[in-house]
């Protein structure tokens, strides 16, 4: 009997599409970078990059924009991963923000995110002269993301103009930029949250332990559970950290990322929980709640 | 789906569920229709009925429904999908949005595209990656002009499967007669579109009839619901049976011992031991291995992203097409194609553009617009230029031959995009109909007497001094002075200007943008011949567009093209008005006058700028000669004899 090619299931098709996009970027840009945010989407993106260029290593560096407010377990995971895979990892922090002690409590999540994430990212892109930056955003995350191109053009100021994006047909991506301009590339645009989890399960991809339920110290604020990851979290009058079995559906800065109560401590249980979930994952990210259309506004300013 | 899954799912049941989910296939489709047809409502309904709306999203829509909603106190499902703030406020969808939902049988990616005529390009974008189209019709209105347009574009992009969603049937009392009439009307005009399946479904997106659940109000309809049809329609996936094609994206070279060619198999199936031909060079080798991170494969087929190694070291680079021995792609530098123009900037035949086809980007130009097609009436019309959202059949000439198939045979091998090489914008998208062969193959003769020998005989280096600037800037005055100086230094020169070219060679051309492009193209070609003859050629033309000056630059060898910007403020040039042309243009007697009602694009990469407002022509001419001496252009030419 003749052996026939493997059937292209939806996950295989998504995987092949992402690999295709990464190879285009590696071939067409002078100085690309992959943004690595340590979360599950980044873990999948990194895994796909390893696959895309095998047996070569990914021909670009990885960059983490560190706000200094990440969970400690995330930083450990990041450093372990970089060492295990021999990655060229750049960590960038907005030093001006650090000098001014910009933090989410005194300045609010909007100002904090703007300075420590958006500005920091722009600084780093300019400093290194990157002409393409991979990001792990997905179109199913949020309404304004649903219209994002896979190759999203940014001006010299890193601005995004939703009305002035290039038409994107077939898999023919226009990668041409002038000096100073850049393209944000979203290779996992067409994946959904469920696809991500299934792929992690299928490929056995390592993820940060914070995704798994464990007894952790938390306080309840405005109906959301905030983990007391270090002593920098100012406790309000009457607040006493409690040990609860919690996990995170999305990861970011610990004071801005809410935990959910859960007993799910295996990948299978996480996926099961996901299947019955009644809130979308971004609900755990407080920056989206600040104002209507806030994601669109942040993106125009250069946020991922 | 989620509703079915119990709160506490048993692990084994979950593993079984995931295993079945892993085996799902993927269907990509687009929805076409306008806001009035209820398109966004339909997609909102699909997401809602397949339980992909989370509670927090629902809460946010309820809030928005009160603010922007159009359906009274009900939840406006359309708000779920109208993404960007600007369009939410305008109440129209202006861009392609992608939606995702899944059922027990398939995963779906929906391209939600706007239906108005001015958004033809967005619809084409959504259609380019879709296997099926859902064309919405308002049951109250029946077949409209836009239905014809949507069907035409869907067919143009090669989609073979169509669902005719006759929506708002609730407003027509769920009438079978209304439905039957619409279907008959549609079939009458869509007969020539080559759709392999056409499923008409009466539905009400607002109330959910025949979307996911069967309608109780239309017992007369015995066909599938929309979701049932989408889950089961057989999309032709025979790409693995077609001839083998792989467009090389990236040469994989981790060390000296490994050299692989990475790319996605566009069509066909390959196994180690197969003979592989490089379509572009005709060189051949044998497939040694199919490398992936998950191990070497015994066989690979269409859609798989792989890295191939070959038995022999042959020259292969990005953009080359690997193919089998039989049924090779066409290799040509000319083809006929259908082109959709997507830019505010008109397509002007003759202008040099970039074309990206597969992994290859080449210089090209549209040599002829054979005819454009009215997307509403399908009538073929004559055209000299193409505007935004127009569709035409064109001939394209490429700077070098590329390997391609017709779009009908193989989408990946026959599709291309058009890119502006100055602004880098994507201007259009094309689908190759067939290759064209030149009646006679004109090959350059390798002559014993060539540019270098001719230049040496004249003891100079040939070059083009290209003077550009507004009418009345002083280009010809300065160019004349420069030519006199060069002549007195013993050089051989020639001056091309409006007077000696427009009255003869180019007397058939006017002053429209298209004619200006052709004018400069001819002048550039003539100056190239003059350089080949070994002359220092002075060109004095307004040449208002960057693209054409860039084209002239690229026709010549490095360092041969010297762009000289004769810079004069419009007010000064107009005040001089030596020939009285500005006065006539202001009076409306001359149309398309540069600086008045036609743009001048100042150079960005010129070698010299001559400011006539601050210096006299004599000084400026001296500056040009000095530049030439400093850059070794007036040497003895001996180093040109390489």
PDB file of N, CA, C and O in Angstrom, chain B residues 433-485:
ATOM      1  N   UNK B 433      -4.141  34.365 -16.001  1.00  0.00           N
ATOM      2  CA  UNK B 433      -4.988  33.608 -16.930  1.00  0.00           C
ATOM      3  C   UNK B 433      -4.144  32.638 -17.745  1.00  0.00           C
ATOM      4  O   UNK B 433      -4.448  31.478 -17.867  1.00  0.00           O
ATOM      5  N   UNK B 434      -3.082  33.166 -18.345  1.00  0.00           N
ATOM      6  CA  UNK B 434      -2.173  32.319 -19.113  1.00  0.00           C
ATOM      7  C   UNK B 434      -0.911  33.100 -19.458  1.00  0.00           C
ATOM      8  O   UNK B 434      -0.911  34.335 -19.424  1.00  0.00           O
ATOM      9  N   UNK B 435       0.141  32.387 -19.802  1.00  0.00           N
ATOM     10  CA  UNK B 435       1.392  33.029 -20.176  1.00  0.00           C
ATOM     11  C   UNK B 435       1.312  33.564 -21.592  1.00  0.00           C
ATOM     12  O   UNK B 435       0.481  33.146 -22.390  1.00  0.00           O
ATOM     13  N   UNK B 436       2.177  34.532 -21.886  1.00  0.00           N
ATOM     14  CA  UNK B 436       2.247  35.073 -23.241  1.00  0.00           C
ATOM     15  C   UNK B 436       3.664  34.850 -23.741  1.00  0.00           C
ATOM     16  O   UNK B 436       4.615  34.994 -22.994  1.00  0.00           O
ATOM     17  N   UNK B 437       3.761  34.529 -25.007  1.00  0.00           N
ATOM     18  CA  UNK B 437       5.103  34.377 -25.576  1.00  0.00           C
ATOM     19  C   UNK B 437       5.334  35.492 -26.574  1.00  0.00           C
ATOM     20  O   UNK B 437       4.447  35.836 -27.337  1.00  0.00           O
ATOM     21  N   UNK B 438       6.525  36.033 -26.569  1.00  0.00           N
ATOM     22  CA  UNK B 438       6.834  37.065 -27.561  1.00  0.00           C
ATOM     23  C   UNK B 438       6.859  36.427 -28.935  1.00  0.00           C
ATOM     24  O   UNK B 438       7.313  35.305 -29.092  1.00  0.00           O
ATOM     25  N   UNK B 439       6.384  37.166 -29.960  1.00  0.00           N
ATOM     26  CA  UNK B 439       6.371  36.639 -31.323  1.00  0.00           C
ATOM     27  C   UNK B 439       7.796  36.288 -31.722  1.00  0.00           C
ATOM     28  O   UNK B 439       8.071  35.240 -32.278  1.00  0.00           O
ATOM     29  N   UNK B 440       8.704  37.182 -31.417  1.00  0.00           N
ATOM     30  CA  UNK B 440      10.101  36.876 -31.679  1.00  0.00           C
ATOM     31  C   UNK B 440      10.850  37.116 -30.396  1.00  0.00           C
ATOM     32  O   UNK B 440      10.627  38.107 -29.721  1.00  0.00           O
ATOM     33  N   UNK B 441      11.701  36.225 -30.048  1.00  0.00           N
ATOM     34  CA  UNK B 441      12.494  36.418 -28.849  1.00  0.00           C
ATOM     35  C   UNK B 441      13.645  37.360 -29.156  1.00  0.00           C
ATOM     36  O   UNK B 441      14.552  37.014 -29.893  1.00  0.00           O
ATOM     37  N   UNK B 442      13.562  38.570 -28.606  1.00  0.00           N
ATOM     38  CA  UNK B 442      14.628  39.534 -28.848  1.00  0.00           C
ATOM     39  C   UNK B 442      15.696  39.354 -27.773  1.00  0.00           C
ATOM     40  O   UNK B 442      15.476  39.674 -26.624  1.00  0.00           O
ATOM     41  N   UNK B 443      16.803  38.775 -28.157  1.00  0.00           N
ATOM     42  CA  UNK B 443      17.904  38.631 -27.200  1.00  0.00           C
ATOM     43  C   UNK B 443      18.911  39.724 -27.458  1.00  0.00           C
ATOM     44  O   UNK B 443      19.133  40.121 -28.586  1.00  0.00           O
ATOM     45  N   UNK B 444      19.487  40.204 -26.383  1.00  0.00           N
ATOM     46  CA  UNK B 444      20.540  41.200 -26.574  1.00  0.00           C
ATOM     47  C   UNK B 444      21.729  40.552 -27.242  1.00  0.00           C
ATOM     48  O   UNK B 444      22.176  39.493 -26.849  1.00  0.00           O
ATOM     49  N   UNK B 445      22.232  41.230 -28.276  1.00  0.00           N
ATOM     50  CA  UNK B 445      23.417  40.729 -28.945  1.00  0.00           C
ATOM     51  C   UNK B 445      24.636  41.153 -28.127  1.00  0.00           C
ATOM     52  O   UNK B 445      24.730  42.300 -27.720  1.00  0.00           O
ATOM     53  N   UNK B 446      25.520  40.229 -27.890  1.00  0.00           N
ATOM     54  CA  UNK B 446      26.756  40.587 -27.211  1.00  0.00           C
ATOM     55  C   UNK B 446      27.718  41.102 -28.279  1.00  0.00           C
ATOM     56  O   UNK B 446      28.325  40.326 -29.011  1.00  0.00           O
ATOM     57  N   UNK B 447      27.818  42.422 -28.451  1.00  0.00           N
ATOM     58  CA  UNK B 447      28.606  42.997 -29.539  1.00  0.00           C
ATOM     59  C   UNK B 447      30.051  43.192 -29.121  1.00  0.00           C
ATOM     60  O   UNK B 447      30.346  43.417 -27.955  1.00  0.00           O
ATOM     61  N   UNK B 448      30.929  43.162 -30.101  1.00  0.00           N
ATOM     62  CA  UNK B 448      32.337  43.393 -29.796  1.00  0.00           C
ATOM     63  C   UNK B 448      32.569  44.853 -29.443  1.00  0.00           C
ATOM     64  O   UNK B 448      33.384  45.187 -28.611  1.00  0.00           O
ATOM     65  N   UNK B 449      31.850  45.720 -30.149  1.00  0.00           N
ATOM     66  CA  UNK B 449      31.939  47.138 -29.795  1.00  0.00           C
ATOM     67  C   UNK B 449      30.834  47.403 -28.783  1.00  0.00           C
ATOM     68  O   UNK B 449      29.665  47.170 -29.062  1.00  0.00           O
ATOM     69  N   UNK B 450      31.195  47.820 -27.595  1.00  0.00           N
ATOM     70  CA  UNK B 450      30.169  48.014 -26.570  1.00  0.00           C
ATOM     71  C   UNK B 450      30.296  49.376 -25.918  1.00  0.00           C
ATOM     72  O   UNK B 450      31.106  50.212 -26.329  1.00  0.00           O
ATOM     73  N   UNK B 451      29.505  49.564 -24.894  1.00  0.00           N
ATOM     74  CA  UNK B 451      29.478  50.861 -24.210  1.00  0.00           C
ATOM     75  C   UNK B 451      30.872  51.289 -23.775  1.00  0.00           C
ATOM     76  O   UNK B 451      31.277  52.435 -23.986  1.00  0.00           O
ATOM     77  N   UNK B 452      31.601  50.352 -23.199  1.00  0.00           N
ATOM     78  CA  UNK B 452      32.914  50.698 -22.657  1.00  0.00           C
ATOM     79  C   UNK B 452      33.867  51.138 -23.775  1.00  0.00           C
ATOM     80  O   UNK B 452      34.605  52.125 -23.631  1.00  0.00           O
ATOM     81  N   UNK B 453      33.844  50.403 -24.904  1.00  0.00           N
ATOM     82  CA  UNK B 453      34.784  50.767 -25.983  1.00  0.00           C
ATOM     83  C   UNK B 453      34.386  52.110 -26.604  1.00  0.00           C
ATOM     84  O   UNK B 453      35.236  52.925 -26.919  1.00  0.00           O
ATOM     85  N   UNK B 454      33.073  52.309 -26.728  1.00  0.00           N
ATOM     86  CA  UNK B 454      32.626  53.585 -27.312  1.00  0.00           C
ATOM     87  C   UNK B 454      33.014  54.753 -26.393  1.00  0.00           C
ATOM     88  O   UNK B 454      33.440  55.805 -26.849  1.00  0.00           O
ATOM     89  N   UNK B 455      32.833  54.547 -25.095  1.00  0.00           N
ATOM     90  CA  UNK B 455      33.163  55.609 -24.137  1.00  0.00           C
ATOM     91  C   UNK B 455      34.661  55.883 -24.163  1.00  0.00           C
ATOM     92  O   UNK B 455      35.095  57.040 -24.151  1.00  0.00           O
ATOM     93  N   UNK B 456      35.443  54.824 -24.241  1.00  0.00           N
ATOM     94  CA  UNK B 456      36.901  54.984 -24.234  1.00  0.00           C
ATOM     95  C   UNK B 456      37.347  55.776 -25.462  1.00  0.00           C
ATOM     96  O   UNK B 456      38.250  56.609 -25.390  1.00  0.00           O
ATOM     97  N   UNK B 457      36.693  55.501 -26.582  1.00  0.00           N
ATOM     98  CA  UNK B 457      37.048  56.202 -27.809  1.00  0.00           C
ATOM     99  C   UNK B 457      36.798  57.708 -27.666  1.00  0.00           C
ATOM    100  O   UNK B 457      37.458  58.522 -28.304  1.00  0.00           O
ATOM    101  N   UNK B 458      35.831  58.039 -26.821  1.00  0.00           N
ATOM    102  CA  UNK B 458      35.521  59.467 -26.615  1.00  0.00           C
ATOM    103  C   UNK B 458      36.245  60.009 -25.392  1.00  0.00           C
ATOM    104  O   UNK B 458      36.063  61.166 -25.014  1.00  0.00           O
ATOM    105  N   UNK B 459      37.022  59.158 -24.784  1.00  0.00           N
ATOM    106  CA  UNK B 459      37.810  59.571 -23.636  1.00  0.00           C
ATOM    107  C   UNK B 459      36.954  60.146 -22.504  1.00  0.00           C
ATOM    108  O   UNK B 459      37.255  61.159 -21.908  1.00  0.00           O
ATOM    109  N   UNK B 460      35.832  59.493 -22.199  1.00  0.00           N
ATOM    110  CA  UNK B 460      34.963  59.987 -21.129  1.00  0.00           C
ATOM    111  C   UNK B 460      34.146  58.832 -20.553  1.00  0.00           C
ATOM    112  O   UNK B 460      34.140  57.736 -21.101  1.00  0.00           O
ATOM    113  N   UNK B 461      33.482  59.127 -19.445  1.00  0.00           N
ATOM    114  CA  UNK B 461      32.532  58.173 -18.886  1.00  0.00           C
ATOM    115  C   UNK B 461      31.134  58.625 -19.267  1.00  0.00           C
ATOM    116  O   UNK B 461      30.781  59.769 -19.021  1.00  0.00           O
ATOM    117  N   UNK B 462      30.329  57.753 -19.815  1.00  0.00           N
ATOM    118  CA  UNK B 462      28.968  58.178 -20.145  1.00  0.00           C
ATOM    119  C   UNK B 462      28.131  58.307 -18.880  1.00  0.00           C
ATOM    120  O   UNK B 462      28.357  57.611 -17.899  1.00  0.00           O
ATOM    121  N   UNK B 463      27.181  59.241 -18.924  1.00  0.00           N
ATOM    122  CA  UNK B 463      26.299  59.441 -17.766  1.00  0.00           C
ATOM    123  C   UNK B 463      25.058  60.204 -18.214  1.00  0.00           C
ATOM    124  O   UNK B 463      25.034  60.777 -19.295  1.00  0.00           O
ATOM    125  N   UNK B 464      24.057  60.163 -17.376  1.00  0.00           N
ATOM    126  CA  UNK B 464      22.862  60.975 -17.614  1.00  0.00           C
ATOM    127  C   UNK B 464      22.772  62.030 -16.518  1.00  0.00           C
ATOM    128  O   UNK B 464      22.805  61.702 -15.333  1.00  0.00           O
ATOM    129  N   UNK B 465      22.716  63.295 -16.915  1.00  0.00           N
ATOM    130  CA  UNK B 465      22.454  64.368 -15.957  1.00  0.00           C
ATOM    131  C   UNK B 465      20.978  64.693 -16.097  1.00  0.00           C
ATOM    132  O   UNK B 465      20.538  65.235 -17.103  1.00  0.00           O
ATOM    133  N   UNK B 466      20.199  64.267 -15.103  1.00  0.00           N
ATOM    134  CA  UNK B 466      18.733  64.369 -15.212  1.00  0.00           C
ATOM    135  C   UNK B 466      18.260  65.590 -14.422  1.00  0.00           C
ATOM    136  O   UNK B 466      18.268  65.584 -13.193  1.00  0.00           O
ATOM    137  N   UNK B 467      17.868  66.644 -15.145  1.00  0.00           N
ATOM    138  CA  UNK B 467      17.380  67.873 -14.501  1.00  0.00           C
ATOM    139  C   UNK B 467      15.870  67.794 -14.332  1.00  0.00           C
ATOM    140  O   UNK B 467      15.147  67.677 -15.302  1.00  0.00           O
ATOM    141  N   UNK B 468      15.407  67.865 -13.090  1.00  0.00           N
ATOM    142  CA  UNK B 468      13.960  67.828 -12.846  1.00  0.00           C
ATOM    143  C   UNK B 468      13.553  69.054 -12.031  1.00  0.00           C
ATOM    144  O   UNK B 468      14.349  69.566 -11.237  1.00  0.00           O
ATOM    145  N   UNK B 469      12.344  69.528 -12.264  1.00  0.00           N
ATOM    146  CA  UNK B 469      11.852  70.698 -11.531  1.00  0.00           C
ATOM    147  C   UNK B 469      10.644  71.270 -12.230  1.00  0.00           C
ATOM    148  O   UNK B 469      10.260  70.831 -13.318  1.00  0.00           O
ATOM    149  N   UNK B 470      10.047  72.268 -11.608  1.00  0.00           N
ATOM    150  CA  UNK B 470       8.824  72.874 -12.151  1.00  0.00           C
ATOM    151  C   UNK B 470       9.082  73.530 -13.503  1.00  0.00           C
ATOM    152  O   UNK B 470      10.224  73.864 -13.841  1.00  0.00           O
ATOM    153  N   UNK B 471       8.017  73.734 -14.243  1.00  0.00           N
ATOM    154  CA  UNK B 471       8.109  74.512 -15.462  1.00  0.00           C
ATOM    155  C   UNK B 471       8.593  75.919 -15.096  1.00  0.00           C
ATOM    156  O   UNK B 471       8.116  76.510 -14.129  1.00  0.00           O
ATOM    157  N   UNK B 472       9.587  76.418 -15.838  1.00  0.00           N
ATOM    158  CA  UNK B 472      10.078  77.761 -15.553  1.00  0.00           C
ATOM    159  C   UNK B 472      11.084  77.805 -14.415  1.00  0.00           C
ATOM    160  O   UNK B 472      11.496  78.888 -13.994  1.00  0.00           O
ATOM    161  N   UNK B 473      11.519  76.648 -13.934  1.00  0.00           N
ATOM    162  CA  UNK B 473      12.484  76.628 -12.830  1.00  0.00           C
ATOM    163  C   UNK B 473      13.870  77.047 -13.303  1.00  0.00           C
ATOM    164  O   UNK B 473      14.687  77.511 -12.510  1.00  0.00           O
ATOM    165  N   UNK B 474      14.125  76.825 -14.590  1.00  0.00           N
ATOM    166  CA  UNK B 474      15.444  77.166 -15.120  1.00  0.00           C
ATOM    167  C   UNK B 474      16.253  75.949 -15.521  1.00  0.00           C
ATOM    168  O   UNK B 474      17.466  76.038 -15.727  1.00  0.00           O
ATOM    169  N   UNK B 475      15.583  74.805 -15.681  1.00  0.00           N
ATOM    170  CA  UNK B 475      16.273  73.553 -16.016  1.00  0.00           C
ATOM    171  C   UNK B 475      17.058  73.670 -17.324  1.00  0.00           C
ATOM    172  O   UNK B 475      18.239  73.365 -17.392  1.00  0.00           O
ATOM    173  N   UNK B 476      16.357  74.100 -18.388  1.00  0.00           N
ATOM    174  CA  UNK B 476      16.989  74.121 -19.704  1.00  0.00           C
ATOM    175  C   UNK B 476      18.083  75.170 -19.782  1.00  0.00           C
ATOM    176  O   UNK B 476      19.127  74.959 -20.406  1.00  0.00           O
ATOM    177  N   UNK B 477      17.879  76.298 -19.112  1.00  0.00           N
ATOM    178  CA  UNK B 477      18.907  77.346 -19.101  1.00  0.00           C
ATOM    179  C   UNK B 477      20.201  76.786 -18.516  1.00  0.00           C
ATOM    180  O   UNK B 477      21.274  76.940 -19.094  1.00  0.00           O
ATOM    181  N   UNK B 478      20.064  76.116 -17.373  1.00  0.00           N
ATOM    182  CA  UNK B 478      21.264  75.577 -16.716  1.00  0.00           C
ATOM    183  C   UNK B 478      21.860  74.437 -17.546  1.00  0.00           C
ATOM    184  O   UNK B 478      23.078  74.378 -17.755  1.00  0.00           O
ATOM    185  N   UNK B 479      20.978  73.564 -18.059  1.00  0.00           N
ATOM    186  CA  UNK B 479      21.464  72.425 -18.835  1.00  0.00           C
ATOM    187  C   UNK B 479      22.241  72.903 -20.063  1.00  0.00           C
ATOM    188  O   UNK B 479      23.294  72.353 -20.411  1.00  0.00           O
ATOM    189  N   UNK B 480      21.763  73.954 -20.716  1.00  0.00           N
ATOM    190  CA  UNK B 480      22.468  74.509 -21.875  1.00  0.00           C
ATOM    191  C   UNK B 480      23.854  74.998 -21.501  1.00  0.00           C
ATOM    192  O   UNK B 480      24.833  74.769 -22.213  1.00  0.00           O
ATOM    193  N   UNK B 481      23.929  75.682 -20.361  1.00  0.00           N
ATOM    194  CA  UNK B 481      25.228  76.200 -19.909  1.00  0.00           C
ATOM    195  C   UNK B 481      26.185  75.046 -19.593  1.00  0.00           C
ATOM    196  O   UNK B 481      27.357  75.093 -19.931  1.00  0.00           O
ATOM    197  N   UNK B 482      25.638  73.997 -18.943  1.00  0.00           N
ATOM    198  CA  UNK B 482      26.483  72.848 -18.598  1.00  0.00           C
ATOM    199  C   UNK B 482      27.000  72.200 -19.878  1.00  0.00           C
ATOM    200  O   UNK B 482      28.189  71.859 -19.991  1.00  0.00           O
ATOM    201  N   UNK B 483      26.129  72.057 -20.862  1.00  0.00           N
ATOM    202  CA  UNK B 483      26.551  71.392 -22.101  1.00  0.00           C
ATOM    203  C   UNK B 483      27.676  72.187 -22.780  1.00  0.00           C
ATOM    204  O   UNK B 483      28.658  71.626 -23.256  1.00  0.00           O
ATOM    205  N   UNK B 484      27.531  73.504 -22.764  1.00  0.00           N
ATOM    206  CA  UNK B 484      28.583  74.351 -23.372  1.00  0.00           C
ATOM    207  C   UNK B 484      29.905  74.134 -22.669  1.00  0.00           C
ATOM    208  O   UNK B 484      30.964  74.000 -23.299  1.00  0.00           O
ATOM    209  N   UNK B 485      29.859  74.092 -21.334  1.00  0.00           N
ATOM    210  CA  UNK B 485      31.093  73.921 -20.567  1.00  0.00           C
ATOM    211  C   UNK B 485      31.738  72.564 -20.877  1.00  0.00           C
ATOM    212  O   UNK B 485      32.953  72.460 -21.048  1.00  0.00           O
TER     213      UNK B 485
END
